[in-house]
């Protein structure tokens, strides 16, 4: 076993979207960057539906062209099937943002593309190497590679982008439980999806099950394969007393819209389950370190916001790390934490309104004012930092105001 010390300007833990965009940004600004990734790529991770804001962030960092050229399904919007009542949002009908489309991606392909680009720009990748300890005083991390060699990483700044690994929250005691209910996702990939042939082709579809007890995601890939997952509370899952696959079958076959669409479905991977994924942190920043992406707060998958927040935070962290390493003052609380919380809190309000039914009551109104529909399309497109949007300025009161002004059919 060999002991080695690697010195760089910035250490990035994790080669997912948050880590790759930060690495690409920083190396293009002239810094030496070590990216330490625990598992060999390409690797699967959940979260396959992107939002238009992702395209903008990738473009800002010179990473969009390769994604554009890969052949992913173009995602033009999101559709919500509430027991046969369909509400769809075309992302291009937003309130003036640049991108009106995004992609449905197999993450093993998408994340691999981004990481390769970061390396192509000059980042040094330490693959199959796991960070096991971190000293925030000296910005030094200990790691072990696949041969069992012990490595020490020294840097001027460290970014934890370890996603579900949650390296800094665990090692520095910063983990905090989410205030959201514990939910589970039961998911697989299928062939035989009977896809819409109208303007919603390529959209993510969300099907509501029962009395808002569960919802189903349907993410169509360009090779004919579709990702289909069921999300519900752990209690709801347990109440069926079924194994994952039988539960998935049961929910699909008892949900209007999904039952017809997946009548010919053939599962091509075992049905998996992930539980209790919502998480929070006591703090996102320290003296010479910060966290990005899922290593910070993760809310809920219903609006496909995870990769957008990962790219946004990785990009914002890189901008501020550059400032700090140039000797400029950075107010991490306002420029990073408060900035990220603006967007997170918009999604938090939407997630809350989805589960308590407020959002579905807005969706069910047939004739909505045009400006409300556009404002929602922007949020669903990941544009959650635009103060021209009523839902961004004050998410709670905007949601209440919209609900008081429009009465859903049948109420
Ligand atoms: C059920 C469900 C459905 C979802 N659906 C969507 C969706 O449709 N769209 C969407 O945008 N988001 C979705 N998400 C969220 C999405 O999965 C995450 O937000 C996204 O993957 C976060 O990216 P990241 O870069 O922060 O972390 P990750 O993509 O998790 O990458 C982190 C990397 O860090 C590495 N790592 C971990 N520990 C260590 C260590 N100790 N040392 C070195 N490396 C380490 C990991 O191997 C991994 O490659 C969903 C989440 C769930 C739970």
Coordinates of C-alpha atoms and ligand atoms in Angstrom, one line a residue:
X1 CA 0.0 0.0 0.0
X2 CA 1.3 3.4 -1.0
X3 CA 0.6 6.8 0.7
X4 CA 0.5 9.8 -1.6
X5 CA -0.4 13.4 -1.2
X6 CA -2.2 15.3 -4.0
X7 CA -2.2 19.1 -3.9
X8 CA -4.6 21.2 -6.0
X9 CA -6.4 24.5 -5.8
X10 CA -9.8 22.8 -5.4
X11 CA -10.9 19.4 -4.2
X12 CA -14.3 18.2 -5.5
X13 CA -15.9 15.2 -3.9
X14 CA -18.2 13.4 -6.4
X15 CA -18.4 13.3 -10.2
X16 CA -22.2 13.8 -10.5
X17 CA -23.7 16.9 -12.2
X18 CA -22.9 19.2 -9.2
X19 CA -19.2 18.1 -9.1
X20 CA -18.7 18.0 -12.9
X21 CA -20.1 21.5 -13.6
X22 CA -18.1 23.0 -10.7
X23 CA -15.0 21.3 -12.0
X24 CA -15.5 22.4 -15.6
X25 CA -16.1 25.9 -14.5
X26 CA -13.0 26.1 -12.2
X27 CA -10.5 24.5 -14.6
X28 CA -11.7 26.9 -17.4
X29 CA -10.9 29.7 -15.0
X30 CA -7.4 28.4 -14.6
X31 CA -7.5 26.4 -11.3
X32 CA -6.1 23.0 -10.7
X33 CA -9.0 20.7 -9.7
X34 CA -9.0 17.2 -8.3
X35 CA -12.3 15.3 -8.7
X36 CA -12.6 12.3 -6.4
X37 CA -15.3 9.8 -7.4
X38 CA -16.1 6.7 -5.4
X39 CA -17.5 4.4 -8.1
X40 CA -16.5 3.6 -11.7
X41 CA -18.4 5.5 -14.4
X42 CA -20.7 5.1 -16.2
X43 CA -22.9 4.5 -13.1
X44 CA -26.7 4.5 -12.6
X45 CA -28.3 7.1 -10.4
X46 CA -32.0 8.0 -10.1
X47 CA -33.2 11.3 -11.5
X48 CA -33.6 11.2 -15.3
X49 CA -35.7 14.2 -16.3
X50 CA -34.1 17.5 -16.7
X51 CA -35.4 21.1 -16.8
X52 CA -34.6 23.9 -19.3
X53 CA -32.6 25.8 -16.7
X54 CA -30.1 22.9 -16.8
X55 CA -29.5 23.6 -20.5
X56 CA -28.7 27.2 -19.7
X57 CA -26.2 26.3 -16.9
X58 CA -24.5 23.8 -19.2
X59 CA -24.3 26.3 -22.0
X60 CA -22.7 28.8 -19.6
X61 CA -19.9 26.3 -18.9
X62 CA -19.3 25.1 -22.4
X63 CA -21.0 21.7 -21.8
X64 CA -24.2 21.9 -23.7
X65 CA -23.1 21.1 -27.2
X66 CA -22.0 17.6 -26.3
X67 CA -25.3 17.0 -24.5
X68 CA -27.3 18.4 -27.5
X69 CA -25.4 16.1 -29.8
X70 CA -25.9 12.9 -27.8
X71 CA -29.4 12.1 -29.0
X72 CA -31.4 12.3 -25.7
X73 CA -35.2 12.7 -25.9
X74 CA -36.1 16.4 -26.2
X75 CA -38.3 17.2 -23.3
X76 CA -40.7 20.1 -24.2
X77 CA -42.9 20.1 -21.1
X78 CA -44.6 18.3 -18.2
X79 CA -48.1 16.8 -18.2
X80 CA -50.1 15.9 -15.1
X81 CA -52.8 13.3 -15.5
X82 CA -55.2 13.6 -12.6
X83 CA -57.7 10.7 -13.0
X84 CA -58.1 11.5 -16.7
X85 CA -58.0 15.3 -16.3
X86 CA -54.9 16.3 -18.2
X87 CA -53.0 19.5 -17.4
X88 CA -49.9 20.1 -19.5
X89 CA -47.2 22.8 -19.5
X90 CA -45.1 23.6 -22.5
X91 CA -41.8 25.0 -21.2
X92 CA -41.5 27.4 -24.1
X93 CA -44.6 29.2 -22.9
X94 CA -42.6 30.6 -20.0
X95 CA -42.2 34.3 -19.0
X96 CA -39.4 35.1 -21.3
X97 CA -36.5 32.7 -20.3
X98 CA -34.0 31.6 -22.9
X99 CA -34.5 27.9 -22.9
X100 CA -37.9 26.3 -23.5
X101 CA -36.8 22.6 -23.8
X102 CA -34.6 20.2 -22.0
X103 CA -33.8 16.4 -22.1
X104 CA -34.9 13.1 -20.7
X105 CA -31.6 11.4 -19.9
X106 CA -30.3 8.0 -18.7
X107 CA -28.1 9.3 -16.0
X108 CA -25.4 6.8 -16.6
X109 CA -24.9 8.4 -20.0
X110 CA -25.6 12.0 -19.0
X111 CA -23.3 12.1 -15.9
X112 CA -20.6 10.3 -17.8
X113 CA -20.7 12.9 -20.6
X114 CA -20.4 15.8 -18.1
X115 CA -17.6 14.2 -16.1
X116 CA -15.7 13.4 -19.4
X117 CA -16.1 17.1 -20.4
X118 CA -14.8 18.3 -17.0
X119 CA -11.7 16.0 -17.5
X120 CA -11.4 17.2 -21.1
X121 CA -11.2 20.8 -19.8
X122 CA -8.4 19.8 -17.5
X123 CA -9.8 18.4 -14.2
X124 CA -7.9 15.5 -12.7
X125 CA -10.2 12.5 -12.0
X126 CA -9.5 10.0 -9.2
X127 CA -12.0 7.3 -10.0
X128 CA -12.9 4.5 -7.7
X129 CA -11.5 6.5 -4.8
X130 CA -13.5 7.2 -1.7
X131 CA -13.1 10.2 0.6
X132 CA -13.2 8.9 4.1
X133 CA -12.2 11.9 6.3
X134 CA -12.0 15.6 6.1
X135 CA -10.3 18.2 8.2
X136 CA -11.9 21.6 7.7
X137 CA -9.1 23.5 9.5
X138 CA -6.5 22.5 6.9
X139 CA -8.8 21.6 4.0
X140 CA -7.3 18.2 3.9
X141 CA -9.1 15.0 3.0
X142 CA -8.2 11.4 3.4
X143 CA -9.1 8.9 0.7
X144 CA -8.7 5.2 -0.2
X145 CA -8.5 4.0 -3.8
X146 CA -9.6 0.6 -5.2
X147 CA -6.2 -1.0 -4.5
X148 CA -6.4 0.1 -0.9
X149 CA -3.8 2.9 -1.3
X150 CA -4.2 5.8 1.2
X151 CA -4.3 9.2 -0.5
X152 CA -4.3 12.7 1.1
X153 CA -5.8 15.5 -0.8
X154 CA -4.8 19.1 0.1
X155 CA -6.5 22.0 -1.4
X156 CA -7.3 25.7 -0.9
X157 CA -11.0 25.0 -1.1
X158 CA -13.1 21.8 -0.9
X159 CA -16.5 21.3 -2.5
X160 CA -18.6 18.4 -1.4
X161 CA -20.7 17.2 -4.3
X162 CA -21.1 13.7 -3.1
X163 CA -24.9 13.5 -3.6
X164 CA -26.5 10.7 -1.6
X165 CA -23.1 10.0 -0.1
X166 CA -23.5 13.2 1.9
X167 CA -19.8 13.2 2.8
X168 CA -19.5 16.5 4.7
X169 CA -22.9 16.3 6.4
X170 CA -21.8 12.9 7.8
X171 CA -18.2 13.7 8.6
X172 CA -18.8 17.1 10.0
X173 CA -22.0 16.4 11.9
X174 CA -24.1 18.7 9.6
X175 CA -26.9 16.3 8.7
X176 CA -30.4 17.4 9.5
X177 CA -33.6 15.5 9.0
X178 CA -35.9 16.9 6.3
X179 CA -39.2 18.3 7.5
X180 CA -40.9 16.6 4.6
X181 CA -42.6 13.2 5.1
X182 CA -40.6 10.1 4.5
X183 CA -41.4 8.8 1.1
X184 CA -40.3 5.9 -1.1
X185 CA -39.9 5.4 -4.8
X186 CA -40.5 2.0 -6.4
X187 CA -39.1 2.1 -10.0
X188 CA -38.0 0.2 -13.1
X189 CA -37.4 0.6 -16.8
X190 CA -39.8 -0.8 -19.4
X191 CA -40.3 -1.4 -23.1
X192 CA -43.7 -1.4 -24.6
X193 CA -44.7 2.1 -23.5
X194 CA -47.7 3.3 -25.6
X195 CA -46.5 6.9 -26.0
X196 CA -48.6 10.0 -26.8
X197 CA -48.3 11.0 -30.4
X198 CA -49.6 14.6 -29.9
X199 CA -47.7 17.7 -28.8
X200 CA -46.9 16.1 -25.4
X201 CA -44.6 13.5 -27.0
X202 CA -41.3 13.5 -25.0
X203 CA -43.0 15.2 -22.0
X204 CA -42.6 13.8 -18.5
X205 CA -46.0 12.5 -17.5
X206 CA -47.1 12.4 -13.8
X207 CA -50.1 10.2 -13.1
X208 CA -52.0 10.7 -9.8
X209 CA -53.0 7.5 -8.0
X210 CA -56.0 7.1 -5.7
X211 CA -56.8 10.0 -3.3
X212 CA -53.4 11.6 -4.0
X213 CA -51.9 8.6 -2.2
X214 CA -49.2 8.1 -4.7
X215 CA -48.0 9.5 -8.1
X216 CA -46.2 7.8 -11.0
X217 CA -43.4 9.3 -13.1
X218 CA -43.1 8.3 -16.7
X219 CA -39.8 9.4 -18.4
X220 CA -39.5 8.4 -22.1
X221 CA -35.9 7.8 -23.4
X222 CA -34.9 8.0 -27.1
X223 CA -34.2 4.3 -27.4
X224 CA -37.8 3.3 -26.7
X225 CA -37.1 2.5 -23.1
X226 CA -39.2 4.4 -20.5
X227 CA -38.4 5.0 -16.8
X228 CA -41.5 4.4 -14.6
X229 CA -41.6 5.0 -10.9
X230 CA -44.2 5.1 -8.1
X231 CA -43.7 7.6 -5.2
X232 CA -45.7 7.3 -2.0
X233 CA -45.2 7.4 1.8
X234 CA -43.6 4.4 3.4
X235 CA -46.9 3.7 5.3
X236 CA -48.8 3.5 2.0
X237 CA -46.3 1.1 0.5
X238 CA -46.3 -1.1 3.6
X239 CA -50.1 -1.1 3.8
X240 CA -50.2 -3.3 0.7
X241 CA -47.8 -5.9 2.2
X242 CA -46.4 -6.6 -1.3
X243 CA -42.8 -6.9 -2.7
X244 CA -41.5 -4.1 -4.9
X245 CA -42.6 -5.6 -8.2
X246 CA -46.0 -6.7 -7.1
X247 CA -46.6 -3.2 -5.6
X248 CA -45.5 -1.5 -8.8
X249 CA -47.9 -3.7 -10.9
X250 CA -50.7 -3.1 -8.5
X251 CA -50.3 0.7 -8.5
X252 CA -49.9 0.9 -12.3
X253 CA -53.0 -1.3 -12.9
X254 CA -55.2 0.7 -10.6
X255 CA -54.3 4.2 -12.0
X256 CA -56.3 5.8 -14.7
X257 CA -54.0 6.7 -17.7
X258 CA -51.1 4.6 -16.5
X259 CA -53.0 1.4 -16.8
X260 CA -53.7 2.0 -20.5
X261 CA -50.3 3.4 -21.3
X262 CA -48.4 0.5 -19.7
X263 CA -50.7 -2.3 -20.8
X264 CA -47.9 -3.8 -22.9
X265 CA -45.1 -2.9 -20.6
X266 CA -42.2 -5.4 -20.2
X267 CA -39.8 -4.7 -17.3
X268 CA -36.2 -4.8 -18.4
X269 CA -34.5 -4.2 -15.0
X270 CA -35.6 -5.5 -11.6
X271 CA -37.9 -3.2 -9.7
X272 CA -35.9 -1.1 -7.3
X273 CA -36.8 0.9 -4.2
X274 CA -35.3 3.9 -2.6
X275 CA -36.5 5.2 0.7
X276 CA -36.3 8.4 2.8
X277 CA -34.3 10.3 0.2
X278 CA -35.3 13.8 1.4
X279 CA -32.5 15.4 3.5
X280 CA -31.3 18.6 4.9
X281 CA -28.1 20.2 6.3
X282 CA -27.5 22.5 9.3
X283 CA -25.1 24.6 7.1
X284 CA -24.0 24.5 3.5
X285 CA -20.8 26.4 4.0
X286 CA -17.7 26.6 6.2
X287 CA -14.4 28.6 6.1
X288 CA -12.8 27.0 3.0
X289 CA -15.5 24.5 2.0
X290 CA -19.0 24.2 0.9
X291 CA -21.6 21.7 -0.3
X292 CA -23.6 21.5 -3.5
X293 CA -26.3 19.4 -5.0
X294 CA -27.8 16.6 -3.1
X295 CA -25.1 16.8 -0.4
X296 CA -27.1 19.9 0.8
X297 CA -30.9 19.7 0.8
X298 CA -33.0 17.4 -1.3
X299 CA -36.7 18.0 -1.3
X300 CA -38.7 15.7 -3.5
X301 CA -38.7 14.3 -7.1
X302 CA -42.1 15.4 -8.2
X303 CA -40.9 18.5 -10.2
X304 CA -37.6 17.0 -11.4
X305 CA -35.7 19.7 -9.7
X306 CA -32.7 17.7 -8.3
X307 CA -30.3 18.0 -11.2
X308 CA -31.2 21.6 -11.8
X309 CA -30.4 22.5 -8.2
X310 CA -27.2 20.4 -8.4
X311 CA -26.1 22.2 -11.5
X312 CA -27.1 25.6 -10.2
X313 CA -25.3 25.1 -6.9
X314 CA -22.2 23.6 -8.5
X315 CA -22.1 26.6 -10.9
X316 CA -22.7 29.2 -8.2
X317 CA -20.1 27.5 -5.9
X318 CA -17.5 27.7 -8.6
X319 CA -18.2 31.4 -9.3
X320 CA -17.7 32.2 -5.5
X321 CA -14.7 29.9 -5.1
X322 CA -13.0 31.8 -8.0
X323 CA -13.8 35.1 -6.3
X324 CA -12.4 33.9 -3.0
X325 CA -9.2 32.4 -4.5
X326 CA -8.6 35.7 -6.3
X327 CA -8.6 37.3 -2.8
X328 CA -12.0 39.0 -3.2
X329 CA -14.4 39.1 -0.3
X330 CA -17.3 36.6 -0.5
X331 CA -20.3 36.7 1.7
X332 CA -21.1 32.9 1.5
X333 CA -24.3 33.3 3.5
X334 CA -25.9 35.8 1.1
X335 CA -24.2 35.0 -2.2
X336 CA -24.5 31.2 -1.8
X337 CA -26.8 30.0 0.9
X338 CA -29.5 32.7 0.5
X339 CA -29.2 32.5 -3.3
X340 CA -29.8 28.7 -3.3
X341 CA -32.6 29.0 -0.7
X342 CA -34.5 31.3 -3.0
X343 CA -34.9 28.6 -5.6
X344 CA -35.2 25.8 -3.1
X345 CA -38.0 27.6 -1.3
X346 CA -40.0 28.1 -4.5
X347 CA -39.8 24.3 -5.2
X348 CA -40.6 23.6 -1.5
X349 CA -43.8 25.6 -1.8
X350 CA -44.7 23.8 -5.0
X351 CA -43.9 20.4 -3.5
X352 CA -46.1 21.2 -0.4
X353 CA -48.9 22.4 -2.6
X354 CA -48.7 19.2 -4.7
X355 CA -49.0 16.9 -1.7
X356 CA -51.7 18.9 0.1
X357 CA -53.7 19.2 -3.1
X358 CA -53.6 23.0 -3.6
X359 CA -51.6 22.7 -6.8
X360 CA -53.8 20.1 -8.3
X361 CA -56.8 22.3 -7.6
X362 CA -55.0 25.0 -9.7
X363 CA -54.2 22.5 -12.4
X364 CA -57.8 21.4 -12.6
X365 CA -59.0 24.9 -13.5
X366 CA -59.7 24.7 -17.2
X367 CA -59.4 28.4 -18.1
X368 CA -56.5 29.8 -16.2
X369 CA -55.3 33.4 -16.6
X370 CA -52.5 33.3 -19.2
X371 CA -50.0 34.9 -16.9
X372 CA -50.5 32.3 -14.2
X373 CA -50.0 29.5 -16.7
X374 CA -46.8 31.1 -17.9
X375 CA -45.5 31.7 -14.4
X376 CA -46.1 28.0 -13.6
X377 CA -44.4 26.9 -16.8
X378 CA -41.4 29.0 -15.8
X379 CA -41.2 27.4 -12.4
X380 CA -41.6 23.9 -13.9
X381 CA -38.8 24.8 -16.3
X382 CA -36.5 25.4 -13.3
X383 CA -36.5 29.2 -13.5
X384 CA -36.9 29.7 -9.8
X385 CA -34.6 32.7 -9.4
X386 CA -36.5 35.1 -11.7
X387 CA -38.0 37.9 -9.5
X388 CA -40.4 38.8 -12.3
X389 CA -42.2 35.6 -11.5
X390 CA -44.9 36.0 -8.8
X391 CA -44.1 32.5 -7.4
X392 CA -40.4 33.5 -6.9
X393 CA -41.0 36.9 -5.2
X394 CA -43.1 35.3 -2.5
X395 CA -44.0 31.7 -3.1
X396 CA -46.4 31.2 -0.2
X397 CA -48.5 34.4 -0.7
X398 CA -48.5 34.0 -4.5
X399 CA -49.8 30.4 -4.2
X400 CA -52.5 31.6 -1.8
X401 CA -53.4 34.5 -4.0
X402 CA -53.7 32.3 -7.1
X403 CA -55.9 29.8 -5.3
X404 CA -58.2 32.6 -4.0
X405 CA -58.7 34.0 -7.5
X406 CA -59.5 30.9 -9.3
X407 CA -62.0 28.3 -8.3
X408 CA -61.5 24.8 -9.7
X409 CA -64.4 23.1 -11.5
X410 CA -66.8 21.3 -9.3
X411 CA -65.9 23.2 -6.1
Ligands
LIG1 C1 -37.0 8.9 -6.5 C2 -36.2 10.1 -7.1 C3 -36.4 10.5 -8.4 C4 -35.7 11.6 -8.9 N1 -36.0 12.1 -10.1 C5 -35.4 13.2 -10.6 C6 -35.6 13.7 -11.8 O1 -36.5 13.2 -12.6 N2 -34.9 14.8 -12.2 C7 -34.0 15.4 -11.5 O2 -33.4 16.4 -11.9 N3 -33.7 14.9 -10.3 C8 -34.3 13.8 -9.8 N4 -34.0 13.3 -8.6 C9 -32.9 13.9 -7.8 C10 -31.5 13.5 -8.4 O3 -31.3 12.1 -8.2 C11 -30.4 14.3 -7.6 O4 -30.8 15.5 -7.2 C12 -29.1 14.4 -8.4 O5 -28.6 13.1 -8.8 C13 -28.1 15.2 -7.6 O6 -26.8 15.3 -8.2 P1 -25.5 15.4 -7.4 O7 -24.4 15.8 -8.4 O8 -25.7 16.3 -6.3 O9 -25.2 14.0 -6.8 P2 -25.1 12.6 -7.5 O10 -25.6 12.5 -8.8 O11 -25.6 11.6 -6.5 O12 -23.5 12.3 -7.6 C14 -22.7 12.2 -6.4 C15 -21.5 11.4 -6.7 O13 -20.6 11.4 -5.5 C16 -20.0 10.1 -5.4 N5 -19.7 9.9 -4.0 C17 -20.5 9.7 -3.0 N6 -19.8 9.5 -1.8 C18 -18.4 9.7 -2.2 C19 -17.2 9.6 -1.4 N7 -17.2 9.3 -0.1 N8 -16.1 9.8 -2.1 C20 -16.1 10.1 -3.4 N9 -17.2 10.1 -4.2 C21 -18.4 9.9 -3.5 C22 -21.1 9.2 -5.9 O14 -20.6 7.9 -6.3 C23 -21.8 9.9 -7.0 O15 -21.3 9.6 -8.3 C24 -34.7 12.2 -8.1 C25 -34.4 11.7 -6.8 C26 -35.1 10.7 -6.3 C27 -34.8 10.2 -4.9

